[in-house]
Amino acid sequence: MRRTLRGSLVTLTVSALLLSACGGSSDSDAAAGDEPRKPGEKVELNFWSWAPEMDKTVEVFNEAHPDIHVTVNKQDGGDPAVTKLLTAIKAGSGAPDLMQAEYQALPTMVGAGALADIKGQLGDDVQGHFAEGTWNAVTLGTDAVYAVPQDAAPLMFYYRADVLEKLKIEVPTTWDEYAAAARKINEDDPKKFLGTFSSNDAGLFAGLTQQAGASWWGIDGDAWNVAIDSEPSQKVAQYWGGLVEEGVIDNTPMYTPSWNAALNDGSQVGWVSAVWAPGVLAGNAADTEGKWKVAPIPQWNAGESVTGAWGGSATAVTSQSKNKAAAAEFAAWLNTSAEGVKALASISNVYPADTQNSAAALSEPPAFFKDQPDFYEIAAGVSGTVNSFTYGPNTNVAYSAFNDAFGKAATAKKAAAFGEALSTMQTQTLEDLKANGFNVK
Amino acid sequence: MKTAQQKPSLVGTGVLLVGAVYCLIPVVWVLMASSKTSSELFTTFTYAPGTSLFSNIADLTAYRDGLFWRWMANTGLYAGAGAALSTLVSAMAGYAMAKYRFPGRGALFNILLAGVLVPGVILAVPQYLLFAELGMTNTYWAVLLPSIISPYGIYLARIYVSASVPDEVIEAARTDGAQDWRIFRSVVLPMMVPGLVTVFLFQFVAIWNNFLLPYVMLGDDKLFPVTVGLSGLLNQGAQQPAMYSLVIPGALLSILPLLALFLLLQRFWQVDLAAGAVKS
């Protein structure tokens, strides 16, 4: 997930305060039944979401469903909304009926008793709309269903087609080729980089290790295990550390003003990012319109086809909702019906997780990539190849450990420091799990 | 009351000038950045004006059917009503604590002093939990009610009453047969005006700039004050770039009413500072 108020003291303070106010598990009853519904009575549902224009998307639902009315409360993207929900759950009131939640936040929310198991309220056909890896993210590998996947965010490789063409570089299909291309570009013009290692974006790094086969957490019976410092993660850390040490990849964090400027003035000529990148590029690098293209992400082994994810979210029903059946009906409509998926894609501009209806919903490439008509075909091709990955109940702790440890490593520009940063992350995440009373193996 | 014509100190003037520049540079930045398109923002010289101030403001006004102006109106309501009520409560409490003898007065004053030292930020989460208990989160009241009690305001009012309302005046009014409420309303309150303007301004600015309390309390963005609304525009999630070209003009517009208020009420503020210095 992408944040823009990076390192903001306010955000940190708020999270710290709210988290300390809502530590421990909730005593709310996730299995509480619905209030009895009188015939002909209109059900009012509240939906916290940060997707753009979600209120207009929901309008389509409201018009077609006279007995249910959904009101959207727009939230700040990602973490702030989660923190707010957990506080409301702990306080016993104030939570919405429905909540847009990022996949990596689901274990935290389930652990706090914030989400209802809606398996019984969903039709049998819902699961068939999603790729296996995506569905796994909302079941956490259990028999319960905690949310309906909303948008998917498979990693792809964005590059400046004009620059690569000028230097006669083939679009890299493996990470070795990517490294060679990065060297060539930097050699031609030392100010140009094929990418940057961002010590602010743990989500991206997690996605890259996901592609290499890592899964940072795992559930073993009733115990958690942490495998951040694993062989695949080390491979990824060493690879990027090596390129940074060599100086052919930049070490400026993403989503900073200088990075924005570098995208716009053409000194950043490549970006490993997710399917939502066109919106960001359009906003931050307007001058480069028409010069970017997308390709599947480079592979570790030639001929393979796997990727990771960066972001993506699901629609969950909260444990405080008094109308769980109606809420689940809405979540299923939004994410699996032809009209819902179309509205999501065309009005709210997200890449739907639904694999059956997205092709019809996404016939046109994003405006910023109008010269690449097969944009969504490429996206559809890779979205089924996302490796499965389990997030943990303290993803936020691991991510802030990443920011600290890799921030130092990236500044030091030493490949060895990248490996050490990974073990620092492992230790801190594991210690935090133990300190919070989780059963850890 | 000038004693002698002094030459201005070069060092002093220099320090003040540096201070003025330090305070004004961010304002200039906001002014310049407000006028830039999002691509100009990261490419042109920082303190050079851009080309799109009015189109930025038009875009901001158009954002989700004028939501920004609703935030401004909300902030106006929170700050205006909150500060007015807070001033009234502070005046009454301060007067009572300064002029009435009752058991526990000393203890109450000490608790109040402790309250002055506790930053409001720390109280936001407990207040949220209390309001959740009452089912009143996500309402206008959730932000208004906690703003009404200001320990600092009560403290200031108490100090001001002790210093500027002589006991004799109150005794005279009582001799003339005035009841407590009448004394407060017709005698004490008019004498407290300069002090109360200070309390009002302090509280108004504090509520206007408050972020954490409304951020914690409110889920519906139609109730947001402008601080929380603008911060939300920067946190758009993955699909959209941050809307710098809306947020920065929004920040500029949001400080204009504060500037106007300060210019209007500045005189009273000065009177009060001088009065405090002489009487204490």
XYZ file of C-alpha atoms in Angstrom:
721
model
C 0.000 0.000 0.000
C 1.104 3.474 -0.759
C 1.263 6.191 1.812
C 1.983 9.781 1.186
C 2.259 11.354 4.601
C 5.475 9.481 5.112
C 7.066 9.479 8.511
C 4.505 11.982 9.572
C 4.766 12.530 13.274
C 1.051 13.048 13.519
C 0.277 9.678 11.974
C 2.801 7.962 14.180
C 1.466 9.561 17.309
C -2.095 8.788 16.387
C -1.353 5.161 15.634
C 0.625 4.774 18.811
C -2.116 6.317 20.908
C -4.929 4.418 19.300
C -3.062 1.149 19.272
C -2.202 1.424 22.905
C -5.839 2.170 23.561
C -6.988 -0.924 21.801
C -4.277 -3.492 22.470
C -5.302 -7.008 23.267
C -8.208 -8.826 21.802
C -11.759 -7.617 21.600
C -14.514 -9.065 23.637
C -17.146 -8.345 21.032
C -19.054 -11.334 19.801
C -18.246 -11.896 16.137
C -21.012 -14.452 15.777
C -23.766 -12.190 17.091
C -26.907 -12.581 15.054
C -28.666 -9.926 13.046
C -31.477 -7.854 14.408
C -34.750 -9.277 13.153
C -35.785 -7.573 9.948
C -39.377 -6.533 9.510
C -40.786 -7.144 6.045
C -40.705 -4.047 3.880
C -38.278 -2.282 6.215
C -35.319 -0.570 4.597
C -31.907 -1.631 5.893
C -29.364 1.160 6.389
C -25.736 0.152 5.966
C -22.617 2.191 6.560
C -19.531 1.519 4.414
C -16.047 2.859 5.181
C -14.018 3.042 2.025
C -11.237 5.136 0.573
C -11.630 4.172 -3.075
C -12.296 7.263 -5.180
C -15.927 7.958 -6.081
C -17.102 4.973 -4.083
C -20.309 6.847 -3.225
C -21.225 6.953 -6.916
C -20.422 3.262 -7.347
C -22.658 2.462 -4.395
C -25.426 4.596 -5.915
C -25.738 1.934 -8.640
C -26.423 -0.640 -5.941
C -28.892 1.559 -4.054
C -30.942 2.161 -7.168
C -31.243 -1.539 -7.877
C -31.953 -2.558 -4.258
C -34.924 -0.685 -2.791
C -34.729 -2.609 0.509
C -31.055 -1.838 1.298
C -29.443 1.576 1.429
C -25.658 1.847 1.682
C -24.010 5.101 2.771
C -20.310 5.556 2.061
C -18.081 7.314 4.583
C -14.887 8.159 2.782
C -11.796 7.318 4.815
C -8.110 8.050 4.628
C -6.373 5.369 2.632
C -5.159 2.211 4.335
C -3.803 2.137 7.865
C -5.651 5.097 9.453
C -9.025 3.520 8.696
C -7.902 0.207 10.225
C -6.724 1.912 13.387
C -10.009 3.758 13.610
C -12.028 0.592 13.144
C -10.065 -1.291 15.808
C -10.656 1.570 18.231
C -14.383 1.555 17.501
C -14.516 -2.214 17.989
C -12.758 -1.893 21.308
C -15.056 0.954 22.358
C -18.115 -1.160 21.569
C -19.820 1.220 19.159
C -19.107 3.444 16.217
C -17.918 0.850 13.715
C -19.506 0.768 10.251
C -21.288 -2.282 8.818
C -18.835 -2.655 5.977
C -15.182 -1.831 5.711
C -12.687 -1.717 2.890
C -9.571 -3.416 4.258
C -6.204 -4.111 2.746
C -5.239 -7.750 2.558
C -2.260 -7.295 4.866
C -4.529 -5.752 7.521
C -7.007 -8.632 7.596
C -5.113 -10.838 10.093
C -4.809 -7.893 12.502
C -8.527 -7.182 12.241
C -9.536 -10.815 12.568
C -7.250 -11.118 15.580
C -9.034 -8.178 17.225
C -12.445 -9.722 16.594
C -13.362 -6.864 14.280
C -14.623 -8.899 11.348
C -17.567 -11.224 10.991
C -17.309 -14.627 9.358
C -19.717 -14.279 6.422
C -19.245 -17.731 4.935
C -22.872 -18.601 5.694
C -24.226 -15.439 4.092
C -22.353 -15.724 0.806
C -23.518 -17.791 -2.137
C -21.504 -20.845 -3.182
C -20.556 -19.210 -6.465
C -18.637 -16.316 -4.867
C -15.348 -18.161 -4.432
C -15.231 -19.066 -8.136
C -14.885 -15.399 -9.074
C -11.390 -15.089 -7.618
C -7.918 -16.467 -8.162
C -6.873 -18.987 -5.535
C -4.178 -16.763 -4.028
C -6.660 -13.906 -3.669
C -9.295 -16.067 -2.010
C -6.673 -17.367 0.392
C -6.070 -13.821 1.564
C -9.647 -13.431 2.796
C -9.921 -16.848 4.445
C -6.422 -16.662 6.000
C -6.234 -20.319 5.103
C -9.037 -21.223 7.524
C -12.605 -22.416 6.897
C -14.030 -18.963 7.632
C -14.541 -16.177 5.089
C -13.720 -12.752 6.512
C -14.172 -10.565 3.446
C -14.898 -10.533 -0.280
C -11.865 -9.551 -2.378
C -12.348 -6.122 -3.934
C -9.266 -5.104 -5.855
C -6.115 -6.968 -6.804
C -2.697 -5.412 -7.199
C -0.296 -7.766 -8.989
C 3.242 -6.441 -9.480
C 4.286 -5.503 -12.987
C 7.199 -3.700 -14.578
C 6.686 -0.180 -15.911
C 9.369 1.329 -18.130
C 10.019 4.290 -20.365
C 9.715 2.650 -23.782
C 11.422 5.579 -25.520
C 14.540 5.382 -23.341
C 14.945 1.630 -23.651
C 14.440 1.850 -27.397
C 17.034 4.586 -27.790
C 19.633 2.497 -25.944
C 18.533 -0.646 -27.795
C 17.742 -2.487 -24.592
C 15.298 -5.374 -24.719
C 12.567 -5.284 -22.075
C 14.075 -7.378 -19.244
C 12.287 -10.659 -18.568
C 14.588 -11.875 -15.779
C 16.152 -10.062 -12.842
C 19.603 -10.684 -14.380
C 18.489 -8.866 -17.503
C 16.994 -6.125 -15.342
C 20.350 -5.636 -13.589
C 22.162 -5.541 -16.943
C 19.662 -2.998 -18.279
C 20.049 -0.883 -15.135
C 23.837 -0.849 -15.605
C 23.577 0.089 -19.252
C 21.175 2.945 -18.587
C 23.253 4.309 -15.718
C 26.429 4.006 -17.785
C 24.881 5.976 -20.618
C 23.729 8.751 -18.281
C 24.785 8.570 -14.596
C 21.733 10.618 -13.649
C 19.333 7.996 -14.995
C 18.150 4.967 -13.050
C 15.956 2.029 -14.020
C 14.472 2.070 -10.549
C 15.019 2.872 -6.917
C 15.131 0.851 -3.735
C 12.525 2.450 -1.511
C 13.075 1.977 2.196
C 9.650 3.521 2.778
C 7.682 0.871 0.974
C 7.674 -2.344 2.941
C 4.609 -3.409 0.954
C 6.567 -3.389 -2.283
C 9.490 -5.271 -0.749
C 7.087 -7.839 0.689
C 5.607 -8.245 -2.791
C 9.054 -8.757 -4.297
C 9.900 -11.465 -1.775
C 6.451 -12.949 -2.374
C 7.425 -13.344 -6.015
C 10.630 -15.090 -4.948
C 8.575 -17.554 -2.891
C 8.653 -16.059 0.603
C 5.722 -15.941 2.984
C 6.608 -13.799 5.994
C 4.162 -15.378 8.400
C 2.560 -18.751 8.660
C -0.117 -20.409 10.755
C 0.811 -23.785 12.153
C -2.054 -25.225 14.140
C -2.748 -22.493 16.668
C 0.714 -20.988 16.507
C 2.222 -18.309 14.302
C 5.653 -18.495 12.800
C 7.721 -15.708 11.293
C 9.858 -16.327 8.224
C 10.898 -12.840 7.193
C 14.593 -13.687 7.279
C 14.219 -16.605 4.895
C 16.256 -17.735 1.915
C 13.983 -16.140 -0.744
C 13.800 -12.820 1.153
C 17.589 -12.806 1.544
C 17.934 -13.384 -2.189
C 15.765 -10.336 -2.904
C 17.490 -8.157 -0.270
C 20.959 -9.076 -1.535
C 19.932 -8.466 -5.143
C 18.669 -4.933 -4.499
C 21.442 -4.231 -1.984
C 23.977 -5.222 -4.643
C 22.473 -2.888 -7.233
C 22.331 -0.015 -4.735
C 25.945 -0.628 -3.643
C 26.980 -0.661 -7.281
C 25.177 2.640 -7.719
C 23.160 1.601 -10.759
C 19.879 1.715 -8.841
C 18.886 4.791 -6.886
C 18.227 4.719 -3.132
C 15.713 7.601 -2.945
C 12.491 6.498 -1.259
C 9.368 6.517 -3.394
C 6.554 9.042 -3.023
C 8.905 11.814 -2.032
C 8.941 15.126 -3.896
C 12.367 14.320 -5.343
C 11.173 10.950 -6.588
C 8.097 12.552 -8.128
C 10.336 15.064 -9.864
C 12.670 12.284 -11.047
C 9.758 10.436 -12.660
C 8.588 13.582 -14.363
C 11.965 14.793 -15.640
C 12.953 11.363 -16.888
C 15.737 10.410 -14.490
C 13.680 7.488 -13.190
C 12.998 5.413 -16.283
C 11.532 2.294 -14.707
C 9.236 1.354 -11.848
C 8.363 -2.044 -10.473
C 4.867 -1.359 -9.250
C 1.357 -2.704 -9.133
C -1.508 -2.503 -11.567
C -2.644 0.813 -10.064
C 0.552 2.627 -11.085
C -0.955 4.512 -14.090
C -2.969 6.749 -11.757
C 0.160 7.639 -9.782
C 2.215 8.230 -12.916
C -0.505 10.426 -14.381
C -0.501 12.553 -11.246
C 3.238 12.727 -10.614
C 4.756 12.534 -14.076
C 2.239 14.218 -16.340
C 4.970 15.352 -18.736
C 5.842 11.765 -19.648
C 2.433 10.771 -20.947
C 2.544 8.237 -23.747
C 6.176 7.291 -23.063
C 5.561 4.518 -20.529
C 4.770 0.891 -21.202
C 4.077 -2.076 -18.999
C 5.428 -5.617 -19.086
C 5.203 -8.602 -16.762
C 7.643 -8.360 -13.859
C 11.143 -9.832 -14.461
C 11.511 -13.416 -13.237
C 14.122 -15.125 -11.068
C 14.241 -18.118 -13.418
C 13.843 -17.643 -17.149
C 10.601 -19.064 -18.459
C 8.750 -18.863 -15.168
C 5.728 -16.663 -14.650
C 5.086 -15.640 -11.031
C 4.565 -12.320 -9.356
C 3.805 -10.719 -6.008
C 1.296 -8.077 -4.960
C 1.528 -4.560 -3.598
C -1.703 -3.435 -2.010
C -5.148 -4.560 -2.969
C -8.109 -4.702 -0.650
C -11.277 -6.540 0.259
C -14.763 -5.639 1.477
C -15.343 -6.960 4.976
C -18.385 -7.063 7.246
C -17.623 -5.885 10.765
C -18.562 -7.783 13.902
C -20.560 -4.759 15.131
C -22.922 -4.784 12.154
C -26.530 -5.533 13.053
C -27.364 -6.422 9.461
C -24.659 -8.869 8.481
C -26.746 -10.698 5.885
C -27.597 -7.487 4.020
C -23.992 -6.314 4.346
C -22.697 -9.590 2.912
C -25.212 -9.287 0.074
C -23.789 -5.860 -0.752
C -20.176 -7.082 -0.539
C -21.000 -9.915 -2.949
C -22.815 -7.561 -5.336
C -19.982 -5.026 -5.360
C -17.270 -7.558 -6.063
C -18.833 -10.389 -8.059
C -21.819 -9.050 -10.000
C -21.317 -7.769 -13.541
C -22.772 -4.342 -12.662
C -20.813 -4.038 -9.417
C -17.470 -4.953 -10.962
C -18.107 -2.648 -13.890
C -18.936 0.225 -11.554
C -15.816 -0.481 -9.478
C -13.610 -0.417 -12.545
C -15.194 2.438 -14.457
C -16.374 4.760 -11.675
C -14.018 4.051 -8.779
C -11.138 3.299 -11.097
C -9.831 0.224 -9.236
C -8.603 -3.036 -10.714
C -11.269 -5.543 -9.626
C -10.170 -8.802 -8.073
C -13.026 -10.617 -9.831
C -11.582 -12.635 -12.720
C -14.871 -13.416 -14.475
C -16.250 -9.930 -14.989
C -13.115 -7.782 -15.132
C -12.366 -8.412 -18.800
C -15.737 -6.972 -19.792
C -15.336 -4.114 -17.335
C -11.837 -3.165 -18.505
C -11.940 -2.918 -22.275
C -10.050 0.379 -22.528
C -6.469 0.848 -21.266
C -5.909 3.555 -18.623
C -5.801 7.033 -20.175
C -2.107 7.433 -19.341
C -1.342 4.228 -21.307
C -3.643 4.823 -24.230
C -0.965 3.714 -26.690
C -0.819 0.286 -25.100
C -4.202 -1.285 -25.879
C -3.244 -4.626 -24.313
C -2.577 -3.075 -20.874
C -5.363 -4.971 -19.126
C -4.643 -8.169 -21.051
C -1.141 -8.124 -19.588
C -2.581 -7.352 -16.153
C -5.103 -10.177 -16.441
C -2.302 -12.491 -17.544
C -0.222 -11.841 -14.428
C -2.997 -11.478 -11.864
C -3.568 -15.226 -11.824
C 0.138 -15.846 -11.118
C 0.394 -14.147 -7.731
C 2.248 -16.382 -5.261
C 0.361 -17.074 -2.063
C 1.600 -15.141 0.944
C 0.404 -14.998 4.526
C 0.412 -11.728 6.394
C 0.599 -11.711 10.169
C -1.232 -10.096 13.052
C 1.561 -7.531 13.454
C 2.234 -6.598 9.849
C 2.418 -2.959 10.935
C 5.302 -3.756 13.306
C 7.226 -5.604 10.608
C 6.632 -2.736 8.188
C 7.905 -0.081 10.546
C 10.899 -2.283 11.376
C 11.490 -2.396 7.616
C 11.429 1.400 7.367
C 14.020 1.756 10.132
C 16.354 -1.074 9.233
C 16.293 -0.723 5.450
C 16.366 3.066 5.718
C 19.795 2.750 7.331
C 20.916 0.062 4.882
C 19.868 2.091 1.837
C 21.690 5.156 3.127
C 24.793 3.064 3.849
C 24.670 1.633 0.296
C 26.143 -1.709 1.397
C 24.682 -5.000 0.216
C 25.720 -6.680 3.468
C 23.668 -4.142 5.415
C 20.556 -5.195 3.478
C 20.947 -8.759 4.706
C 21.431 -7.589 8.289
C 18.371 -5.343 8.009
C 16.316 -8.389 7.180
C 17.403 -10.231 10.311
C 16.705 -7.115 12.390
C 13.172 -7.152 10.999
C 12.805 -10.841 11.798
C 13.930 -10.357 15.397
C 11.743 -7.324 16.070
C 8.644 -8.877 14.527
C 9.096 -12.135 16.406
C 9.739 -10.343 19.707
C 6.626 -8.221 19.229
C 4.456 -11.291 18.575
C 5.768 -12.927 21.747
C 5.355 -9.741 23.771
C 1.726 -9.521 22.707
C 0.990 -13.003 23.920
C 0.700 -14.782 20.598
C 1.516 -18.435 20.487
C 4.733 -18.473 18.471
C 6.708 -21.362 17.131
C 6.033 56.158 28.687
C 9.385 56.681 27.019
C 12.269 57.405 29.359
C 14.948 58.138 26.785
C 15.349 58.058 23.045
C 17.399 54.929 22.438
C 19.256 53.932 19.332
C 17.845 50.681 17.940
C 20.223 47.814 18.678
C 21.681 46.312 15.542
C 21.920 42.841 17.058
C 18.367 42.989 18.344
C 16.999 44.149 15.026
C 18.980 41.457 13.259
C 17.635 38.717 15.505
C 14.080 39.970 15.015
C 14.538 40.115 11.260
C 15.815 36.542 11.183
C 12.828 35.547 13.299
C 10.435 37.298 10.949
C 11.955 35.619 7.908
C 11.823 32.257 9.668
C 8.103 32.731 10.319
C 7.225 34.165 6.941
C 9.111 31.763 4.655
C 6.633 28.888 5.149
C 3.755 31.271 4.464
C 5.418 32.421 1.260
C 5.947 28.791 0.359
C 2.262 28.004 0.834
C 1.329 31.050 -1.216
C 3.639 30.106 -4.075
C 2.892 26.395 -3.989
C -0.850 27.113 -4.029
C -0.497 28.628 -7.440
C 1.242 25.652 -9.024
C -0.102 22.698 -10.932
C 1.026 19.361 -9.536
C 3.768 18.978 -12.123
C 5.000 22.553 -11.630
C 5.143 21.810 -7.914
C 8.036 19.386 -8.279
C 9.829 20.929 -11.216
C 9.839 24.725 -10.951
C 11.802 26.863 -8.484
C 10.293 26.617 -5.015
C 9.602 30.303 -4.461
C 8.535 31.137 -7.981
C 4.807 31.619 -8.501
C 2.926 29.125 -10.653
C 0.177 29.641 -13.125
C -2.927 28.053 -11.728
C -3.969 29.532 -8.374
C -7.532 30.161 -9.456
C -7.958 26.933 -11.354
C -6.625 25.090 -8.282
C -9.214 26.814 -6.133
C -11.886 26.041 -8.719
C -10.814 22.365 -8.701
C -10.899 22.355 -4.921
C -14.380 23.852 -4.942
C -15.507 21.237 -7.458
C -14.049 18.340 -5.462
C -16.950 16.088 -4.536
C -19.547 18.837 -4.944
C -17.920 21.476 -2.782
C -17.038 19.274 0.161
C -14.110 21.550 0.996
C -16.434 24.487 1.772
C -18.529 22.256 3.941
C -15.343 21.436 5.894
C -14.641 25.144 6.220
C -18.178 25.737 7.467
C -17.805 22.849 9.922
C -14.540 24.286 11.224
C -16.264 27.652 11.552
C -19.027 26.038 13.569
C -16.676 23.996 15.780
C -14.343 26.910 16.393
C -16.982 29.666 16.611
C -19.581 27.934 18.748
C -16.970 25.970 20.697
C -14.905 29.038 21.544
C -17.981 31.150 22.419
C -19.384 28.502 24.758
C -15.958 27.824 26.177
C -15.464 31.527 26.873
C -18.794 31.735 28.674
C -18.054 28.672 30.792
C -14.534 29.947 31.528
C -15.895 33.340 32.586
C -18.437 31.812 34.955
C -16.042 29.271 36.408
C -13.190 31.744 36.664
C -15.380 34.303 38.394
C -16.725 31.759 40.856
C -13.273 30.496 41.714
C -11.846 33.973 42.140
C -14.594 35.567 44.212
C -16.548 32.891 46.082
C -15.333 31.113 49.197
C -16.421 27.493 49.237
C -14.975 24.235 50.564
C -12.561 22.555 48.158
C -11.779 25.762 46.324
C -8.036 25.305 46.734
C -8.159 21.671 45.681
C -10.294 22.559 42.673
C -7.818 25.212 41.630
C -4.917 22.797 41.927
C -6.736 20.246 39.796
C -7.378 22.997 37.286
C -3.679 23.878 37.238
C -2.848 20.238 36.605
C -5.418 20.303 33.793
C -3.589 23.204 32.183
C -0.478 21.055 31.999
C -2.185 18.072 30.328
C -2.098 18.436 26.544
C -5.486 17.972 24.884
C -3.972 15.365 22.583
C -3.667 12.950 25.481
C -7.369 13.256 26.253
C -8.622 12.536 22.750
C -8.638 8.760 23.053
C -10.277 8.580 26.508
C -12.834 11.109 25.303
C -13.482 8.921 22.294
C -14.081 5.899 24.489
C -16.494 7.894 26.672
C -18.420 9.189 23.680
C -18.555 5.701 22.202
C -20.111 4.542 25.461
C -22.812 7.197 24.982
C -23.184 6.346 21.296
C -22.298 9.923 20.402
C -19.212 9.444 18.239
C -19.486 10.635 14.673
C -21.754 13.583 15.565
C -21.175 17.326 15.785
C -21.449 17.040 19.578
C -18.468 14.697 19.716
C -16.205 17.553 18.668
C -18.118 20.451 20.222
C -18.611 19.197 23.770
C -14.958 18.424 24.611
C -14.000 21.854 23.229
C -16.194 23.682 25.716
C -14.127 22.952 28.798
C -10.753 24.598 28.626
C -8.712 24.510 31.850
C -6.427 27.160 30.473
C -9.391 29.416 29.689
C -10.794 29.020 33.205
C -7.368 29.649 34.667
C -6.928 32.829 32.625
C -10.419 34.026 33.525
C -9.769 33.426 37.212
C -6.494 35.327 37.130
C -8.130 38.126 35.207
C -11.056 38.446 37.587
C -8.777 38.508 40.650
C -6.666 41.226 39.090
C -9.234 43.471 37.503
C -12.538 43.086 39.366
C -12.203 44.633 42.874
C -14.210 43.023 45.688
C -15.597 46.473 46.517
C -17.447 46.672 43.216
C -19.151 43.356 43.873
C -20.003 44.338 47.448
C -21.455 47.626 46.223
C -23.632 45.790 43.714
C -24.757 43.386 46.405
C -25.608 46.277 48.739
C -27.761 47.689 45.958
C -29.714 44.431 46.044
C -28.356 42.655 42.949
C -28.516 38.852 42.918
C -25.530 36.677 41.979
C -26.511 36.224 38.341
C -27.201 39.938 37.935
C -23.822 40.824 39.444
C -22.060 38.456 37.099
C -23.941 39.533 33.990
C -24.115 43.302 34.479
C -21.059 44.101 36.574
C -18.372 41.455 36.251
C -18.817 40.349 32.652
C -18.342 43.837 31.117
C -15.197 44.316 33.196
C -13.841 40.994 31.946
C -14.211 41.662 28.227
C -10.519 42.159 27.377
C -9.604 38.976 29.236
C -12.408 37.067 27.602
C -11.316 38.142 24.145
C -7.998 36.502 24.904
C -9.701 33.342 26.103
C -11.900 33.348 22.999
C -8.964 33.795 20.655
C -6.897 31.094 22.341
C -9.732 28.645 22.226
C -10.772 29.588 18.700
C -7.285 29.009 17.357
C -6.912 25.795 19.341
C -10.156 24.364 17.953
C -9.476 25.639 14.450
C -6.151 23.841 14.378
C -7.286 20.789 16.283
C -6.629 17.613 14.372
C -6.574 14.620 16.653
C -9.931 14.960 18.399
C -12.086 15.266 15.246
C -9.833 12.738 13.514
C -10.552 10.188 16.202
C -14.204 11.057 16.728
C -15.556 11.401 13.210
C -16.079 8.771 10.532
C -18.370 10.703 8.212
C -16.435 13.145 6.073
C -19.404 15.505 5.872
C -18.747 16.327 9.548
C -14.984 16.795 9.145
C -13.305 20.069 9.972
C -10.915 21.336 7.360
C -7.784 19.964 9.093
C -8.961 16.368 8.977
C -10.471 16.784 5.521
C -7.248 18.089 3.997
C -5.127 15.390 5.585
C -7.508 12.854 4.053
C -6.909 14.316 0.618
C -3.247 13.406 1.015
C -4.066 9.853 2.060
C -5.859 8.656 -0.998
C -4.801 5.030 -0.984
C -3.167 3.297 -3.886
C -5.230 4.204 -6.911
C -4.866 7.955 -6.904
C -1.888 10.237 -6.538
C -1.958 12.569 -3.548
C -3.825 15.737 -4.438
C -1.127 18.270 -3.611
C -2.598 20.864 -5.940
C -5.833 20.773 -3.931
C -4.403 20.399 -0.436
C -1.984 23.326 -0.555
C -4.519 25.936 -1.776
C -6.895 24.421 0.773
C -4.350 25.040 3.526
C -3.925 28.613 2.307
C -7.676 29.259 2.330
C -8.033 27.688 5.748
C -5.695 30.193 7.405
C -7.361 33.285 5.942
C -10.236 33.442 8.485
C -7.691 33.084 11.303
C -5.665 35.972 9.928
C -8.804 38.099 9.650
C -9.830 37.283 13.202
C -6.419 38.191 14.568
C -6.343 41.509 12.770
C -9.816 42.330 14.094
C -9.251 41.348 17.716
C -5.572 42.241 17.995
C -6.254 45.475 19.906
C -7.994 43.684 22.749
C -5.194 41.155 22.950
C -2.625 43.917 23.417
C -4.716 45.611 26.078
C -4.892 42.378 27.980
C -1.179 41.641 27.868
C -0.375 45.119 29.118
C -3.023 44.924 31.829
C -1.660 41.622 33.083
C 1.863 42.993 33.207
C 0.931 45.976 35.343
C -1.438 44.335 37.754
C 0.279 41.072 38.632
